[in-house]
XYZ file of C-alpha atoms in Angstrom:
316
model
C 9.222 -121.830 23.055
C 9.752 -119.643 25.960
C 9.879 -116.397 26.895
C 12.611 -114.135 24.432
C 15.387 -113.534 26.088
C 16.355 -109.630 27.011
C 19.895 -108.749 28.338
C 19.360 -106.807 31.697
C 15.849 -107.799 31.498
C 14.550 -110.738 34.392
C 10.431 -111.179 33.804
C 8.903 -112.158 37.463
C 5.890 -113.752 38.268
C 3.434 -110.810 38.010
C 4.949 -109.232 34.752
C 3.729 -112.550 33.588
C 0.799 -112.259 35.570
C 0.238 -108.748 34.054
C 1.058 -109.682 30.306
C -1.632 -112.950 30.631
C -4.892 -110.745 31.823
C -4.019 -108.015 28.717
C -3.908 -110.382 26.130
C -7.746 -111.410 27.515
C -8.409 -107.896 27.683
C -7.377 -107.507 23.835
C -9.152 -110.589 22.886
C -12.306 -109.884 24.213
C -12.659 -106.169 22.955
C -11.822 -107.910 19.633
C -15.000 -110.580 20.405
C -17.289 -107.741 21.257
C -16.308 -105.409 18.145
C -17.375 -108.564 15.679
C -20.725 -108.794 18.054
C -21.402 -105.526 17.592
C -20.508 -105.299 14.286
C -22.452 -108.120 13.180
C -25.910 -106.967 15.101
C -25.429 -103.493 13.660
C -25.254 -104.901 10.323
C -27.871 -107.983 10.477
C -29.888 -107.257 13.550
C -30.979 -103.537 13.339
C -32.479 -102.898 9.999
C -35.071 -105.931 11.439
C -36.298 -102.853 14.415
C -39.135 -101.775 13.076
C -40.107 -104.447 10.215
C -43.687 -105.254 12.037
C -45.696 -102.551 13.838
C -49.347 -102.930 14.420
C -52.005 -100.305 12.921
C -54.723 -100.880 15.107
C -55.431 -96.725 14.716
C -54.082 -96.355 11.319
C -49.801 -94.019 11.237
C -47.509 -95.145 9.445
C -44.636 -96.833 9.916
C -41.991 -95.224 12.332
C -37.966 -95.060 11.116
C -35.954 -98.085 12.012
C -33.926 -97.845 15.054
C -30.458 -98.584 12.928
C -31.592 -95.130 11.256
C -30.957 -93.390 14.218
C -27.498 -91.258 14.884
C -25.874 -90.034 17.990
C -23.356 -87.450 15.978
C -23.421 -84.333 15.749
C -21.859 -82.350 13.506
C -22.044 -78.659 12.060
C -22.534 -75.283 13.970
C -23.066 -76.737 17.167
C -20.065 -77.818 17.986
C -17.972 -75.163 20.359
C -14.397 -75.852 21.717
C -14.109 -76.357 25.501
C -12.803 -73.549 26.054
C -14.322 -70.837 23.710
C -17.402 -68.980 24.744
C -20.673 -69.633 22.233
C -20.399 -67.153 19.331
C -22.570 -64.348 19.248
C -25.645 -64.948 17.734
C -25.376 -68.661 17.410
C -27.754 -69.407 20.707
C -31.589 -70.229 20.213
C -34.338 -68.288 22.211
C -34.030 -71.020 25.121
C -33.807 -71.371 28.823
C -33.201 -73.653 31.730
C -35.933 -74.593 33.453
C -37.008 -75.831 37.093
C -40.392 -76.145 39.016
C -38.586 -75.672 42.520
C -39.370 -75.710 46.952
C -37.565 -73.371 48.967
C -36.407 -76.831 50.663
C -34.796 -77.982 47.688
C -32.101 -75.478 47.567
C -29.461 -77.393 47.723
C -30.364 -79.792 45.660
C -31.128 -76.779 42.899
C -27.545 -75.592 43.497
C -25.495 -78.874 43.542
C -27.409 -79.662 39.584
C -26.766 -75.915 38.356
C -22.699 -76.138 39.785
C -22.988 -79.311 37.952
C -24.422 -78.010 35.017
C -22.476 -74.286 35.093
C -19.054 -76.735 34.799
C -20.799 -79.256 32.524
C -22.466 -77.222 29.863
C -23.753 -73.368 30.823
C -20.578 -71.630 31.494
C -19.756 -71.863 27.904
C -23.107 -71.192 26.429
C -24.515 -68.842 28.898
C -28.322 -69.519 28.419
C -30.336 -68.041 31.630
C -32.227 -70.046 34.382
C -36.303 -69.884 34.686
C -37.320 -70.275 38.307
C -40.850 -71.142 39.066
C -42.390 -71.964 42.802
C -45.606 -72.269 43.900
C -44.356 -69.833 46.230
C -42.474 -66.713 46.983
C -38.838 -67.833 46.207
C -36.916 -66.460 49.544
C -33.672 -64.287 49.803
C -31.921 -66.760 50.919
C -32.551 -69.151 48.285
C -31.959 -66.639 45.989
C -29.015 -65.880 47.677
C -27.583 -69.590 47.291
C -28.352 -69.304 43.303
C -26.786 -66.226 42.555
C -22.944 -67.755 44.185
C -23.164 -70.339 41.723
C -23.841 -68.670 38.454
C -23.149 -65.501 36.551
C -26.000 -66.421 33.593
C -28.989 -64.617 34.096
C -31.783 -66.080 36.903
C -35.420 -65.180 36.418
C -37.772 -66.035 39.059
C -41.708 -66.412 38.406
C -44.328 -67.515 41.305
C -47.365 -69.976 39.591
C -50.983 -68.438 39.673
C -54.153 -70.590 40.992
C -55.328 -71.313 37.953
C -51.496 -73.019 37.150
C -51.083 -74.465 40.029
C -55.006 -76.037 41.049
C -57.157 -78.294 40.174
C -58.428 -78.989 36.506
C -61.607 -77.681 35.892
C -63.488 -80.800 35.739
C -63.025 -82.262 39.055
C -63.881 -81.099 42.568
C -61.898 -80.944 46.196
C -63.995 -83.529 47.735
C -63.690 -85.777 45.020
C -59.890 -85.313 44.729
C -59.417 -85.792 48.581
C -61.433 -89.344 48.260
C -59.128 -90.622 45.111
C -56.014 -89.552 47.471
C -57.322 -91.484 50.144
C -57.994 -94.482 48.359
C -54.989 -94.587 46.134
C -52.382 -93.180 48.782
C -51.154 -96.946 49.811
C -51.470 -97.884 45.607
C -48.507 -96.535 44.723
C -45.723 -94.160 45.090
C -47.546 -90.404 45.477
C -51.126 -92.395 45.230
C -51.453 -89.730 48.143
C -50.349 -86.832 47.408
C -52.212 -83.362 46.234
C -49.148 -81.318 45.471
C -47.675 -84.119 42.694
C -50.602 -84.236 40.966
C -50.923 -80.798 40.930
C -46.986 -80.464 39.405
C -47.811 -82.974 36.922
C -51.110 -81.004 35.542
C -48.478 -77.959 35.794
C -45.830 -79.543 33.861
C -47.667 -81.336 31.174
C -50.113 -78.698 29.753
C -49.481 -75.191 31.964
C -45.707 -74.470 32.480
C -45.282 -73.312 29.019
C -47.882 -70.541 28.840
C -45.954 -68.821 32.344
C -45.550 -65.160 31.541
C -41.334 -66.377 31.886
C -41.737 -69.011 30.110
C -44.206 -67.981 27.120
C -41.782 -65.815 24.856
C -39.615 -68.671 24.365
C -39.107 -71.011 21.695
C -37.389 -73.862 23.623
C -36.706 -74.946 27.087
C -34.687 -77.368 28.715
C -35.880 -78.807 32.448
C -33.867 -79.013 35.120
C -34.027 -80.947 38.309
C -32.498 -80.996 41.952
C -30.008 -83.632 42.614
C -29.248 -84.400 39.056
C -25.940 -85.172 38.397
C -24.446 -84.316 34.564
C -20.921 -86.072 34.356
C -19.904 -85.643 30.975
C -18.874 -82.413 29.367
C -21.269 -81.246 27.025
C -19.025 -79.601 24.001
C -22.172 -78.886 21.570
C -25.446 -76.894 21.795
C -28.700 -79.808 21.966
C -30.513 -77.106 20.958
C -28.668 -76.188 17.699
C -28.455 -79.766 17.054
C -32.061 -80.441 17.177
C -33.019 -77.061 15.722
C -30.618 -77.915 12.423
C -32.041 -81.211 12.250
C -35.496 -80.906 12.904
C -35.970 -82.368 15.788
C -38.557 -81.499 18.159
C -38.556 -83.861 21.562
C -35.213 -84.940 23.587
C -35.747 -87.007 26.196
C -32.803 -89.564 27.816
C -35.238 -92.490 29.035
C -38.493 -94.367 28.276
C -39.092 -96.528 31.069
C -42.752 -98.679 31.119
C -45.498 -96.662 33.297
C -47.008 -98.788 36.342
C -50.763 -99.745 35.581
C -52.620 -98.147 38.891
C -51.028 -94.921 37.699
C -52.909 -94.518 34.765
C -55.829 -96.669 34.789
C -58.315 -94.088 32.774
C -55.639 -92.396 30.731
C -55.100 -95.056 28.207
C -59.159 -95.056 27.398
C -59.174 -91.396 27.350
C -56.404 -90.987 24.994
C -58.440 -93.558 22.588
C -61.961 -91.703 22.752
C -59.804 -88.353 21.710
C -57.682 -90.280 18.989
C -60.663 -91.327 17.284
C -62.390 -87.393 17.975
C -59.276 -86.176 16.242
C -57.493 -88.527 13.794
C -57.303 -85.473 11.403
C -55.238 -83.958 14.532
C -52.347 -86.353 13.727
C -49.365 -86.191 11.691
C -48.572 -88.700 8.643
C -45.582 -90.508 11.145
C -47.490 -90.555 14.322
C -45.944 -92.384 16.817
C -49.046 -93.718 18.020
C -47.970 -97.761 16.888
C -45.062 -97.767 19.282
C -47.236 -97.420 21.956
C -49.531 -99.671 21.991
C -50.006 -103.621 21.052
C -51.619 -105.319 18.545
C -55.224 -105.275 20.864
C -54.882 -101.835 20.729
C -53.876 -101.441 24.825
C -51.517 -98.661 26.034
C -48.204 -101.030 26.160
C -47.812 -98.850 29.351
C -43.890 -97.138 27.924
C -44.054 -93.126 28.411
C -41.202 -90.850 28.266
C -39.576 -89.649 32.007
C -39.649 -86.274 31.309
C -37.917 -85.279 34.275
C -35.527 -84.577 31.545
C -36.314 -82.825 28.395
C -35.452 -80.624 25.976
C -38.199 -79.444 23.644
C -39.086 -77.450 21.247
C -41.958 -75.398 22.466
C -43.903 -75.369 19.545
C -44.780 -79.093 20.379
C -46.375 -77.898 23.000
C -48.365 -74.996 21.414
C -49.052 -76.888 18.635
C -53.295 -77.362 17.949
C -52.554 -81.346 18.818
C -50.942 -81.015 22.162
C -53.287 -78.579 22.897
C -56.486 -79.966 22.133
C -55.465 -82.964 23.613
C -54.528 -81.611 27.225
C -57.246 -79.933 27.060
C -59.339 -83.357 26.399
C -57.926 -84.379 29.557
C -58.141 -81.762 31.719
C -61.943 -80.502 31.034
């Protein structure tokens, strides 16, 4: 049977081709929908069925129980400003250099367009050196929200008490060609500061929440709800975007010392711990780690007795 006849309409080869492509697209969409429905209902419950228990700890909720829907007071219409009193005591925090002005301007410009022009959280910018006037003027030109500038002191941007400058220099020379940043002293200072120092800074220590931002980050989608409020209302302490595998050479002694801390401080672990998630049945670290370049955190997590104890154990 040929195509239906419509008076005054003569189909062309191009129209036939478009019709075929449309039909194919519909078929693929239906197939993907059916497959995702089956996978979601039949496979998701089994993801958390078996977890190792080398160091104890309860099983974690299965992946199928995680939801990304946003409801309630967190959602704000796109054109409306945040309601008075709706925000949390939080800020956007960045550790930057004066040389990264252009990259940070790019990030803040997009962040303002996508989120903060409505929610109006302050920015806290930290540097191991004084910010230049050019830097301050460049940031002031792209946001009307409050910007607070801070400098790190010589205890925050410094060596751990347990290491010496000479010993560190030897390790930097040894590792400079083994992995990325292997020979960088400033990178190690940055990691130490971001791990256990930033939330003690005078501009951060009175905050309840923080959102880490970085230079040269692009935000493509409108964020029409407040993640801080959503996390608070749903009892979520830590938000992240990616958890890749770490390079083994970069953490050669970390897991050994982590296990030693766990053995000595098991009373500090919560009943529902992720310790089993990050290791195999033999007790070795599986190298999975949160990439903290983007994180949204209830700072009571970092200020907890368990986290403070763990950081001091590694730092000392």
